[in-house]
Amino acid sequence: MIRRLFSRAGLALALTSTVAPAIADVACPVTQSVYSDKETGFRLSFRPLQSWEQSGMVLAIFDIETRDGRELWGEIRTNMGTSRDTGVIYDGCPPPGPEDAPSEDQLEACRVWEGLVYSVEGNQIGAFPIEGDKAPSSLLFTDLGRQLRYAIFSSPGDEPWDQLWLTSCPPG
């Protein structure tokens, strides 16, 4: 466990000094950003909101790929400045579509993570950026690894760390 913590800390330092600044220098909008935990292969890709997804204070929608090929999706919501931005990740139910959306009960049954989401830029922790803003160099999803470990992964060490790093910005 201690070795894993040190290897993650080393990875974080390496990414901060090499990958993150190079990508952070590019004006990457958050809606095109891709964040990863390189150690576990966990990859989170943001995309522009569709008209049917723009409800209930949704700030962002993202798709997730895991090393084992599992595909999940999630969203980040705001509380109009009265609280912190929250995120939810779902496994096993389709995202809302133009014609229909999963019911609240279906979404509840598919939820595998829920927590606060923070942007991290330099030494500053802040709110999640709004659509069109520049993507921060990393994001912090509170308690992500632990919740996913017990919800979808079968072995300790398969789960991502709570901090994900900006790793690419494909053209939109």
GROMACS .gro file of C-alpha atoms in nm:
model
  172
    1MET     CA    1   0.000   0.000   0.000
    2ILE     CA    2   0.277   0.244   0.093
    3ARG     CA    3   0.467   0.154  -0.223
    4ARG     CA    4   0.153   0.225  -0.429
    5LEU     CA    5   0.110   0.564  -0.263
    6PHE     CA    6   0.469   0.655  -0.338
    7SER     CA    7   0.442   0.533  -0.697
    8ARG     CA    8   0.127   0.745  -0.744
    9ALA     CA    9   0.301   1.045  -0.589
   10GLY     CA   10   0.595   0.991  -0.825
   11LEU     CA   11   0.360   0.961  -1.119
   12ALA     CA   12   0.183   1.281  -1.017
   13LEU     CA   13   0.514   1.466  -0.997
   14ALA     CA   14   0.625   1.327  -1.332
   15LEU     CA   15   0.299   1.420  -1.500
   16THR     CA   16   0.300   1.764  -1.345
   17SER     CA   17   0.649   1.835  -1.472
   18THR     CA   18   0.617   1.680  -1.818
   19VAL     CA   19   0.278   1.596  -1.966
   20ALA     CA   20   0.044   1.833  -1.786
   21PRO     CA   21   0.230   2.160  -1.860
   22ALA     CA   22   0.271   2.076  -2.229
   23ILE     CA   23  -0.099   2.008  -2.271
   24ALA     CA   24  -0.204   2.285  -2.032
   25ASP     CA   25  -0.021   2.536  -2.253
   26VAL     CA   26  -0.266   2.461  -2.534
   27ALA     CA   27  -0.602   2.637  -2.508
   28CYS     CA   28  -0.804   2.319  -2.471
   29PRO     CA   29  -1.173   2.372  -2.398
   30VAL     CA   30  -1.303   2.149  -2.121
   31THR     CA   31  -1.561   2.000  -2.361
   32GLN     CA   32  -1.277   1.843  -2.565
   33SER     CA   33  -1.050   1.741  -2.280
   34VAL     CA   34  -0.938   1.391  -2.190
   35TYR     CA   35  -0.817   1.305  -1.838
   36SER     CA   36  -0.642   0.986  -1.736
   37ASP     CA   37  -0.487   0.782  -1.462
   38LYS     CA   38  -0.198   0.634  -1.658
   39GLU     CA   39  -0.124   0.369  -1.397
   40THR     CA   40  -0.467   0.204  -1.427
   41GLY     CA   41  -0.564   0.297  -1.784
   42PHE     CA   42  -0.871   0.484  -1.659
   43ARG     CA   43  -0.965   0.746  -1.922
   44LEU     CA   44  -1.234   1.014  -1.889
   45SER     CA   45  -1.336   1.211  -2.203
   46PHE     CA   46  -1.556   1.519  -2.193
   47ARG     CA   47  -1.780   1.611  -2.484
   48PRO     CA   48  -2.011   1.901  -2.567
   49LEU     CA   49  -2.357   1.885  -2.413
   50GLN     CA   50  -2.645   1.790  -2.642
   51SER     CA   51  -2.971   1.986  -2.613
   52TRP     CA   52  -3.149   1.703  -2.425
   53GLU     CA   53  -2.863   1.690  -2.170
   54GLN     CA   54  -2.888   2.057  -2.077
   55SER     CA   55  -3.117   2.029  -1.780
   56GLY     CA   56  -3.099   2.003  -1.405
   57MET     CA   57  -2.788   2.220  -1.369
   58VAL     CA   58  -2.569   1.983  -1.577
   59LEU     CA   59  -2.229   2.143  -1.644
   60ALA     CA   60  -2.063   1.857  -1.830
   61ILE     CA   61  -2.108   1.504  -1.965
   62PHE     CA   62  -1.824   1.256  -1.995
   63ASP     CA   63  -1.753   0.903  -2.114
   64ILE     CA   64  -1.514   0.667  -1.937
   65GLU     CA   65  -1.306   0.377  -2.063
   66THR     CA   66  -1.136   0.136  -1.825
   67ARG     CA   67  -0.838  -0.088  -1.896
   68ASP     CA   68  -1.067  -0.393  -1.906
   69GLY     CA   69  -1.283  -0.234  -2.180
   70ARG     CA   70  -1.572  -0.131  -1.959
   71GLU     CA   71  -1.756   0.183  -2.074
   72LEU     CA   72  -1.923   0.412  -1.822
   73TRP     CA   73  -2.062   0.763  -1.842
   74GLY     CA   74  -2.116   1.048  -1.604
   75GLU     CA   75  -2.213   1.406  -1.547
   76ILE     CA   76  -2.110   1.703  -1.339
   77ARG     CA   77  -2.372   1.936  -1.193
   78THR     CA   78  -2.360   2.274  -1.025
   79ASN     CA   79  -2.568   2.412  -0.741
   80MET     CA   80  -2.579   2.776  -0.856
   81GLY     CA   81  -2.282   2.863  -0.635
   82THR     CA   82  -2.442   2.749  -0.311
   83SER     CA   83  -2.239   2.431  -0.284
   84ARG     CA   84  -1.960   2.246  -0.461
   85ASP     CA   85  -1.993   2.091  -0.805
   86THR     CA   86  -2.096   1.727  -0.783
   87GLY     CA   87  -2.033   1.438  -1.015
   88VAL     CA   88  -2.201   1.105  -1.074
   89ILE     CA   89  -2.076   0.802  -1.272
   90TYR     CA   90  -2.309   0.535  -1.408
   91ASP     CA   91  -2.244   0.178  -1.521
   92GLY     CA   92  -2.498  -0.037  -1.701
   93CYS     CA   93  -2.760   0.214  -1.810
   94PRO     CA   94  -2.771   0.425  -2.125
   95PRO     CA   95  -2.719   0.800  -2.109
   96PRO     CA   96  -3.017   1.024  -2.188
   97GLY     CA   97  -3.099   1.036  -2.556
   98PRO     CA   98  -3.301   1.274  -2.775
   99GLU     CA   99  -3.614   1.060  -2.745
  100ASP     CA  100  -3.591   0.910  -2.399
  101ALA     CA  101  -3.397   0.916  -2.077
  102PRO     CA  102  -3.343   0.662  -1.802
  103SER     CA  103  -3.580   0.700  -1.508
  104GLU     CA  104  -3.452   0.822  -1.170
  105ASP     CA  105  -3.484   0.464  -1.040
  106GLN     CA  106  -3.279   0.327  -1.332
  107LEU     CA  107  -3.010   0.589  -1.278
  108GLU     CA  108  -2.998   0.514  -0.906
  109ALA     CA  109  -2.948   0.143  -0.978
  110CYS     CA  110  -2.662   0.221  -1.220
  111ARG     CA  111  -2.479   0.477  -1.003
  112VAL     CA  112  -2.128   0.358  -0.909
  113TRP     CA  113  -1.975   0.685  -0.787
  114GLU     CA  114  -2.097   1.016  -0.652
  115GLY     CA  115  -1.883   1.292  -0.508
  116LEU     CA  116  -1.744   1.642  -0.534
  117VAL     CA  117  -1.543   1.751  -0.837
  118TYR     CA  118  -1.270   2.015  -0.824
  119SER     CA  119  -1.041   2.163  -1.087
  120VAL     CA  120  -0.671   2.179  -1.000
  121GLU     CA  121  -0.448   2.433  -1.171
  122GLY     CA  122  -0.100   2.485  -1.028
  123ASN     CA  123  -0.144   2.500  -0.651
  124GLN     CA  124  -0.505   2.620  -0.673
  125ILE     CA  125  -0.816   2.407  -0.625
  126GLY     CA  126  -1.132   2.553  -0.774
  127ALA     CA  127  -1.475   2.488  -0.918
  128PHE     CA  128  -1.525   2.284  -1.231
  129PRO     CA  129  -1.497   2.509  -1.540
  130ILE     CA  130  -1.807   2.600  -1.738
  131GLU     CA  131  -1.854   2.500  -2.102
  132GLY     CA  132  -1.610   2.687  -2.325
  133ASP     CA  133  -1.357   2.751  -2.047
  134LYS     CA  134  -1.002   2.620  -2.068
  135ALA     CA  135  -0.955   2.270  -1.927
  136PRO     CA  136  -0.754   2.264  -1.601
  137SER     CA  137  -0.434   2.058  -1.581
  138SER     CA  138  -0.604   1.808  -1.349
  139LEU     CA  139  -0.934   1.724  -1.185
  140LEU     CA  140  -1.003   1.587  -0.840
  141PHE     CA  141  -1.297   1.345  -0.807
  142THR     CA  142  -1.335   1.293  -0.432
  143ASP     CA  143  -1.333   0.930  -0.318
  144LEU     CA  144  -1.341   0.806  -0.679
  145GLY     CA  145  -1.099   0.517  -0.639
  146ARG     CA  146  -1.252   0.373  -0.323
  147GLN     CA  147  -1.611   0.390  -0.447
  148LEU     CA  148  -1.525   0.236  -0.785
  149ARG     CA  149  -1.310  -0.031  -0.619
  150TYR     CA  150  -1.610  -0.166  -0.435
  151ALA     CA  151  -1.865  -0.105  -0.712
  152ILE     CA  152  -1.704  -0.235  -1.032
  153PHE     CA  153  -1.346  -0.357  -0.991
  154SER     CA  154  -1.257  -0.705  -0.874
  155SER     CA  155  -0.897  -0.652  -0.763
  156PRO     CA  156  -0.731  -0.387  -0.548
  157GLY     CA  157  -0.516  -0.169  -0.772
  158ASP     CA  158  -0.750  -0.174  -1.072
  159GLU     CA  159  -0.926   0.142  -0.956
  160PRO     CA  160  -0.805   0.492  -1.051
  161TRP     CA  161  -0.666   0.747  -0.812
  162ASP     CA  162  -0.892   1.041  -0.721
  163GLN     CA  163  -0.686   1.289  -0.923
  164LEU     CA  164  -0.691   1.262  -1.302
  165TRP     CA  165  -0.453   1.447  -1.535
  166LEU     CA  166  -0.520   1.625  -1.862
  167THR     CA  167  -0.357   1.398  -2.119
  168SER     CA  168  -0.502   1.506  -2.454
  169CYS     CA  169  -0.728   1.746  -2.632
  170PRO     CA  170  -0.858   1.598  -2.957
  171PRO     CA  171  -1.010   1.846  -3.202
  172GLY     CA  172  -1.387   1.880  -3.161
   0.00000   0.00000   0.00000
